[in-house]
XYZ file of C-alpha atoms in Angstrom:
493
model
C 16.401 47.907 -38.084
C 16.158 46.082 -34.826
C 16.009 49.377 -32.923
C 13.232 50.697 -35.185
C 11.294 47.440 -34.767
C 11.567 47.775 -31.015
C 10.202 51.316 -31.136
C 7.317 50.267 -33.406
C 6.415 47.455 -31.007
C 6.384 49.913 -28.099
C 4.192 52.361 -30.009
C 1.731 49.626 -31.008
C 1.650 48.255 -27.461
C 1.081 51.739 -26.068
C -1.739 52.329 -28.518
C -3.391 49.053 -27.544
C -3.092 49.976 -23.852
C -4.606 53.422 -24.452
C -7.486 51.830 -26.383
C -8.031 49.378 -23.539
C -8.146 52.215 -20.978
C -10.565 54.167 -23.167
C -12.875 51.137 -23.351
C -12.773 50.619 -19.602
C -13.750 54.269 -18.962
C -16.131 55.603 -21.611
C -15.525 59.135 -22.788
C -19.113 60.012 -21.843
C -18.246 59.616 -18.151
C -15.427 62.159 -18.279
C -16.352 65.526 -16.790
C -14.872 68.626 -18.387
C -16.538 71.017 -15.946
C -14.490 74.105 -15.094
C -15.054 76.244 -12.021
C -15.440 79.741 -13.428
C -18.164 82.285 -14.208
C -20.087 80.792 -17.123
C -21.809 83.238 -19.457
C -25.356 82.571 -20.652
C -24.244 80.575 -23.684
C -21.744 78.571 -21.658
C -24.442 77.846 -19.072
C -26.532 76.183 -21.768
C -23.487 74.335 -23.085
C -22.702 72.897 -19.635
C -26.251 71.615 -19.240
C -26.313 70.139 -22.748
C -23.009 68.396 -22.076
C -24.470 66.829 -18.927
C -27.491 65.531 -20.846
C -25.166 64.000 -23.456
C -23.139 62.263 -20.759
C -26.194 61.030 -18.835
C -29.022 60.788 -21.376
C -30.877 58.029 -19.508
C -31.471 60.139 -16.372
C -31.527 63.763 -17.597
C -33.670 66.109 -19.644
C -33.017 69.723 -20.627
C -35.987 72.040 -21.007
C -36.779 75.750 -20.827
C -39.526 77.478 -18.853
C -42.584 78.696 -20.745
C -41.228 82.228 -21.262
C -37.682 83.523 -21.866
C -36.170 86.568 -20.173
C -36.907 90.119 -21.322
C -33.870 89.900 -23.613
C -35.116 86.563 -24.953
C -32.653 84.315 -23.118
C -34.181 80.876 -22.388
C -34.582 79.980 -18.713
C -32.948 76.558 -18.821
C -33.774 73.733 -16.409
C -32.043 70.367 -16.195
C -34.011 67.483 -14.762
C -32.621 64.347 -13.129
C -34.886 61.318 -12.851
C -34.899 57.617 -13.626
C -37.805 58.446 -15.971
C -37.090 62.021 -17.107
C -39.968 64.039 -18.470
C -42.657 62.259 -16.469
C -44.225 62.571 -13.059
C -44.253 59.128 -11.444
C -46.588 57.870 -8.752
C -45.162 58.533 -5.274
C -41.938 60.047 -6.642
C -41.655 63.560 -5.118
C -40.530 66.570 -7.159
C -37.673 68.814 -5.982
C -36.265 72.067 -7.344
C -33.284 74.357 -6.811
C -33.440 77.901 -8.268
C -30.548 80.360 -8.445
C -29.512 83.773 -9.778
C -32.935 85.346 -9.225
C -30.987 88.480 -8.428
C -28.638 88.732 -11.388
C -25.659 90.022 -9.419
C -25.850 87.176 -6.874
C -23.974 84.545 -8.836
C -22.642 81.848 -6.493
C -25.829 79.771 -6.626
C -25.760 79.867 -10.424
C -22.358 78.171 -10.493
C -23.266 75.809 -7.640
C -26.198 74.429 -9.633
C -24.059 73.961 -12.733
C -21.529 72.124 -10.569
C -24.294 70.081 -8.939
C -25.641 68.988 -12.340
C -22.160 67.888 -13.400
C -21.549 66.135 -10.077
C -24.842 64.225 -10.105
C -24.141 62.969 -13.611
C -20.604 61.913 -12.736
C -21.762 60.136 -9.575
C -24.494 58.335 -11.516
C -21.997 57.093 -14.098
C -19.637 55.986 -11.346
C -22.529 54.046 -9.758
C -22.503 55.999 -6.484
C -25.153 54.140 -4.452
C -26.451 57.169 -2.556
C -26.805 59.344 -5.661
C -28.383 56.533 -7.648
C -30.889 55.991 -4.845
C -31.692 59.711 -4.711
C -32.194 60.062 -8.477
C -34.209 56.837 -8.674
C -36.577 57.984 -5.918
C -36.774 61.721 -6.697
C -37.460 63.953 -9.684
C -34.927 66.802 -9.394
C -35.131 70.098 -11.316
C -32.228 72.603 -11.363
C -32.739 76.159 -12.690
C -29.276 77.818 -12.555
C -30.449 81.285 -13.649
C -33.885 82.866 -13.338
C -32.408 86.253 -14.265
C -29.807 85.853 -17.047
C -30.309 89.486 -18.148
C -29.380 90.795 -14.709
C -26.352 88.506 -14.677
C -25.266 89.970 -18.018
C -25.518 93.546 -16.728
C -23.730 92.731 -13.473
C -20.936 91.020 -15.385
C -20.533 93.767 -17.974
C -20.206 96.384 -15.213
C -17.568 94.446 -13.298
C -19.712 92.525 -10.809
C -18.675 94.810 -7.968
C -21.783 96.900 -7.354
C -24.199 95.810 -4.628
C -27.268 96.594 -6.761
C -26.316 96.741 -10.443
C -27.762 93.673 -12.142
C -29.976 92.748 -9.206
C -33.188 93.433 -11.151
C -34.207 92.110 -14.554
C -33.872 94.046 -17.826
C -37.000 96.058 -16.985
C -35.416 97.141 -13.677
C -37.861 94.995 -11.664
C -36.758 93.020 -8.619
C -38.137 89.557 -9.384
C -38.283 88.691 -5.686
C -40.856 91.457 -5.149
C -42.835 90.681 -8.311
C -44.931 87.623 -7.367
C -48.606 87.922 -6.370
C -48.854 89.013 -2.741
C -50.572 85.926 -1.370
C -49.524 86.885 2.160
C -52.090 89.690 1.942
C -54.934 87.236 1.306
C -53.667 84.800 3.916
C -53.355 87.433 6.635
C -56.777 88.826 5.709
C -58.220 85.335 6.169
C -56.549 85.078 9.575
C -58.134 88.349 10.712
C -61.541 86.920 9.795
C -60.665 83.624 11.534
C -60.649 81.766 8.237
C -57.918 79.121 8.514
C -57.262 78.806 4.806
C -53.766 79.416 3.488
C -53.131 76.939 0.677
C -53.645 77.092 -3.112
C -54.651 80.746 -2.824
C -54.183 81.422 -6.540
C -57.533 79.648 -6.985
C -59.157 82.756 -5.509
C -57.432 85.397 -7.609
C -59.607 87.469 -9.909
C -57.178 90.264 -10.770
C -53.651 91.525 -10.160
C -52.495 95.029 -9.311
C -49.559 94.732 -11.735
C -48.423 92.710 -14.716
C -45.634 90.382 -13.537
C -42.414 90.199 -15.499
C -41.930 87.376 -18.042
C -39.429 85.644 -15.762
C -41.965 85.800 -12.914
C -44.767 84.446 -15.115
C -42.548 81.601 -16.224
C -41.696 80.698 -12.628
C -45.363 80.924 -11.583
C -46.487 78.557 -14.317
C -43.642 76.182 -13.469
C -44.531 76.162 -9.773
C -48.187 75.502 -10.468
C -47.687 72.949 -13.234
C -45.342 70.568 -11.428
C -46.264 69.199 -7.966
C -43.103 70.311 -6.193
C -42.755 69.172 -2.598
C -39.531 70.893 -1.515
C -37.284 73.585 -2.964
C -34.660 76.199 -2.197
C -33.756 79.511 -3.816
C -30.100 80.650 -3.834
C -29.173 84.255 -3.059
C -26.033 86.058 -1.887
C -24.971 88.904 0.356
C -25.115 87.081 3.683
C -24.685 83.591 5.098
C -28.000 82.243 6.417
C -30.876 79.871 5.653
C -34.139 81.815 5.663
C -37.626 80.275 6.059
C -41.288 81.495 5.794
C -43.064 83.663 6.299
C -41.133 86.394 4.492
C -43.841 89.028 5.025
C -44.754 90.385 8.461
C -48.330 90.200 9.744
C -48.511 93.749 11.089
C -46.611 95.445 8.287
C -43.593 95.990 10.543
C -40.188 96.036 8.892
C -39.002 93.258 11.235
C -41.299 90.791 12.959
C -41.245 87.032 13.425
C -43.973 85.675 11.121
C -44.662 82.105 12.151
C -46.185 79.746 9.599
C -48.214 76.641 10.516
C -45.156 74.584 9.506
C -42.699 76.578 11.605
C -41.140 73.464 13.195
C -40.599 71.785 9.841
C -39.284 74.927 8.159
C -36.783 75.520 10.973
C -35.619 71.927 10.632
C -35.177 72.252 6.860
C -33.164 75.458 7.219
C -31.062 73.941 10.003
C -30.225 70.887 7.881
C -28.536 73.129 5.330
C -26.887 75.480 7.830
C -25.427 72.673 9.947
C -23.743 71.090 6.928
C -22.089 74.285 5.777
C -18.683 74.840 7.436
C -19.402 78.449 8.474
C -23.130 79.170 8.219
C -23.992 77.923 11.722
C -20.698 78.892 13.398
C -21.596 81.159 16.354
C -18.115 82.701 16.290
C -18.092 83.819 12.658
C -18.122 87.586 12.128
C -20.966 89.350 10.284
C -20.622 90.122 6.599
C -20.433 93.859 7.361
C -18.780 95.117 10.560
C -21.453 96.178 13.006
C -24.165 94.033 11.409
C -25.727 90.957 12.992
C -24.164 87.529 12.519
C -26.758 84.794 12.081
C -24.186 82.274 13.261
C -25.412 83.153 16.761
C -28.803 81.695 15.763
C -27.438 78.536 14.223
C -27.283 80.101 10.774
C -31.054 80.286 10.289
C -33.688 83.015 10.450
C -37.366 83.586 9.889
C -37.685 85.759 6.797
C -39.838 88.545 8.219
C -37.813 88.591 11.430
C -34.832 89.570 9.286
C -36.725 92.008 7.064
C -40.245 91.853 5.652
C -40.658 91.086 1.935
C -43.908 91.259 -0.043
C -44.278 89.510 -3.378
C -41.424 87.072 -2.794
C -41.102 83.664 -4.414
C -40.605 81.786 -1.136
C -44.051 82.572 0.283
C -45.662 82.269 -3.160
C -44.550 78.635 -3.325
C -45.973 77.813 0.104
C -49.279 79.650 -0.381
C -50.021 78.708 -3.996
C -48.949 75.056 -4.127
C -47.830 72.081 -2.038
C -44.208 73.226 -2.150
C -42.189 74.160 0.930
C -39.343 76.510 -0.037
C -36.535 78.155 1.890
C -34.099 80.863 0.746
C -30.355 80.311 1.015
C -27.919 83.208 1.334
C -24.626 81.475 0.599
C -21.979 84.145 0.887
C -21.108 87.684 1.901
C -19.623 88.381 -1.537
C -22.379 88.443 -4.145
C -19.982 88.186 -7.092
C -16.727 86.577 -5.907
C -13.809 85.994 -8.282
C -13.890 82.838 -10.362
C -10.964 81.470 -8.392
C -13.184 81.288 -5.274
C -15.975 79.222 -6.844
C -14.503 75.761 -6.343
C -14.154 76.413 -2.614
C -17.767 77.619 -2.542
C -18.723 74.271 -4.065
C -16.740 72.358 -1.465
C -18.426 74.407 1.273
C -21.950 73.790 -0.049
C -21.882 70.343 -1.677
C -22.723 68.299 1.416
C -25.485 70.710 2.435
C -26.988 70.683 -1.078
C -27.135 66.890 -1.155
C -28.518 66.495 2.353
C -31.192 69.140 1.781
C -32.470 67.223 -1.259
C -32.867 64.120 0.900
C -35.276 66.019 3.165
C -37.948 65.569 0.505
C -38.223 61.992 1.791
C -39.192 62.973 5.333
C -42.692 62.942 6.798
C -45.473 60.880 5.250
C -46.596 60.056 1.722
C -49.237 57.876 0.146
C -52.089 57.537 -2.316
C -55.714 58.600 -1.848
C -57.986 56.168 -3.692
C -61.645 55.385 -4.260
C -62.302 52.304 -2.106
C -64.661 50.833 -4.707
C -62.769 51.438 -7.937
C -59.191 51.690 -6.687
C -58.720 54.828 -8.774
C -56.593 57.644 -7.411
C -58.463 60.738 -6.224
C -56.880 64.077 -7.198
C -57.367 67.267 -5.148
C -58.051 65.429 -1.891
C -57.182 67.530 1.151
C -54.525 66.163 3.501
C -54.849 67.679 6.975
C -52.440 66.968 9.851
C -52.826 67.177 13.611
C -49.747 66.935 15.844
C -50.339 64.425 18.657
C -46.711 64.020 19.786
C -46.286 62.980 23.402
C -44.792 65.696 25.622
C -44.452 63.629 28.808
C -46.117 60.688 30.580
C -49.414 62.522 30.997
C -49.639 65.033 28.156
C -49.600 65.015 24.379
C -49.744 67.843 21.885
C -53.080 68.658 20.319
C -52.098 71.057 17.536
C -53.742 71.257 14.140
C -51.286 72.214 11.398
C -53.520 74.604 9.505
C -51.852 74.218 6.136
C -53.335 71.443 4.051
C -51.718 69.905 1.008
C -53.596 68.255 -1.844
C -53.177 64.987 -3.693
C -52.164 65.226 -7.345
C -53.676 63.706 -10.452
C -53.066 60.030 -9.599
C -54.018 60.563 -5.966
C -50.468 60.628 -4.592
C -49.504 63.109 -1.865
C -46.488 64.080 0.261
C -46.498 65.846 3.638
C -43.142 66.923 5.084
C -43.056 66.601 8.885
C -40.489 66.460 11.677
C -40.377 63.308 13.839
C -43.442 62.875 16.001
C -46.891 61.349 16.247
C -49.650 62.672 14.021
C -53.218 62.203 12.911
C -53.460 62.522 9.133
C -56.895 63.020 7.583
C -57.791 62.745 3.901
C -61.050 64.233 2.621
C -62.475 64.727 -0.848
C -65.729 65.873 -2.391
C -68.232 63.010 -2.445
C -66.328 60.842 0.057
C -66.287 60.158 3.769
C -63.111 61.533 5.387
C -60.647 59.027 6.800
C -58.005 59.468 9.506
C -54.832 57.449 10.106
C -52.403 57.738 13.005
C -48.748 57.800 11.943
C -45.441 57.889 13.773
C -42.795 59.783 11.812
C -39.152 58.918 12.532
C -37.352 60.060 9.339
C -34.485 57.551 9.173
C -31.481 58.812 7.238
C -31.746 58.613 3.433
C -34.875 56.474 3.503
C -38.190 57.137 1.816
C -41.016 58.682 3.823
C -43.413 56.455 5.749
C -46.343 55.466 3.550
C -50.018 55.741 4.524
C -52.650 55.243 1.851
C -56.287 56.302 2.141
C -59.160 54.317 0.616
C -62.092 56.701 0.817
C -65.683 55.461 0.824
C -68.058 57.330 -1.520
C -71.097 59.043 -0.002
C -74.137 57.598 -1.794
C -76.427 60.625 -1.591
C -75.347 63.947 -0.133
C -71.965 65.010 -1.531
C -69.279 65.947 0.974
C -67.566 69.295 0.370
C -64.193 69.441 2.135
C -63.850 72.665 4.087
C -60.251 73.660 4.846
C -60.836 74.668 8.445
C -63.576 77.270 8.104
C -63.208 78.729 4.631
C -66.226 80.909 3.895
C -65.540 83.610 1.369
C -62.305 85.073 0.116
C -61.097 88.578 -0.468
C -60.459 89.347 -4.100
C -56.907 90.650 -4.290
C -56.215 93.502 -3.978
C -59.152 95.388 -2.447
C -59.487 99.111 -2.900
C -56.825 99.383 -5.602
C -56.989 99.867 -9.329
C -57.030 96.383 -10.839
C -55.511 95.139 -14.058
C -57.493 92.051 -15.128
C -55.556 88.934 -15.911
C -56.025 87.605 -19.398
C -58.778 85.002 -19.150
C -56.705 82.388 -20.948
C -53.648 82.943 -18.726
C -55.696 82.979 -15.543
C -57.264 79.698 -16.599
C -53.828 78.210 -17.126
C -52.641 79.292 -13.680
C -55.668 78.563 -11.508
C -55.738 75.055 -10.198
C -52.545 73.924 -11.933
C -50.909 73.183 -8.588
C -53.629 70.617 -7.931
C -53.605 68.732 -11.230
C -50.084 68.826 -12.716
C -49.073 67.422 -16.081
């Protein structure tokens, strides 16, 4: 009996200890994430599990349209106030698996969602600061149908599964805003922002996945984003389409300095992307490690109808494209190492949304925020003791519905001008330093109303605009859908 009593005491004591451990570490904080290729149902399950573990800072939602095969395009949001845009809190997005057979980014975003939740629960100061100051959206798969086809056929073909279920390459399916922008340049019209406002018709009906992404981009005031691809190892920045129509040609954007910086931030934090000694993915090809792991899109190869340029030319968002591996569909056993290679770069790139300048444009008399105000920047950075730069950055951003704005910039000295219809323009001088993991410098604008003659802001010589496309058979956009798209990037929900 004494021996049995001793055993019972041990069992009871062990049970009490286990209960105590369970109380000290809630089950909701335990991650069960597995590094493997998750199918479309498992992808949803992973995201739902994250929202259950971190309900106070996450929200799961689907884009406005599913895929051709009716698979929802799931997005998980991280924010201290999920579901709402907050004044002066910038919006960030990562997108992956646009090409269905390029799968590494898909798993990286699932891993990132799990990691952010775990770090939040463990009270990681840096992650808590990032989530509290940023609204983050992760779309692991824009092309779940292509992923399904690539997976069913073994994931070994370079092209099978790349397109959607209608055999359309989604990264060639967006409206060709580069055409309008380059046409404006030829006519010396320096207008290259919010160009969807000037669309009257399209030359093709975009795929449902493309429509969903377009509405998403123009509904939420994204500031910074990246799109994950595979097949090489390089960070690619706008413009993606060449000016002359050449297959390869450096196509500089007005924000070339900032875009190169953003791409370099990611490449420098990847263990191999910026290594000048790494071999090319295919023997005889070029290794972008010689260029620091970055490239201008059109200098690599020209792309029309891509999502990267659509973001920049239709909204306030600055997007780069990340090619994160030579192998488009590596074995599941390689995915955890891919995460270890990319995790630091993914986190640091998100912090870049807090560079440059931000603020609120208000009515000086009422204090109310002014939406759709134009924010124009002139670079006045000192070159030496006697000279300073005098460069207009001919790509304006606009304030959103409460008057808040964000303008990503590299360190330097700038003149920032806010203008709005019915108000006198106002200019502030700002010095941008971009300290590590700190919010952007703030400069507010209190605009004085014009009592009589209304002021119409002109974005550097905009006269009239070419209706896209000219000289081609046009398929009219549905009036209701066009109305939903036009102007959404200026007044988000």
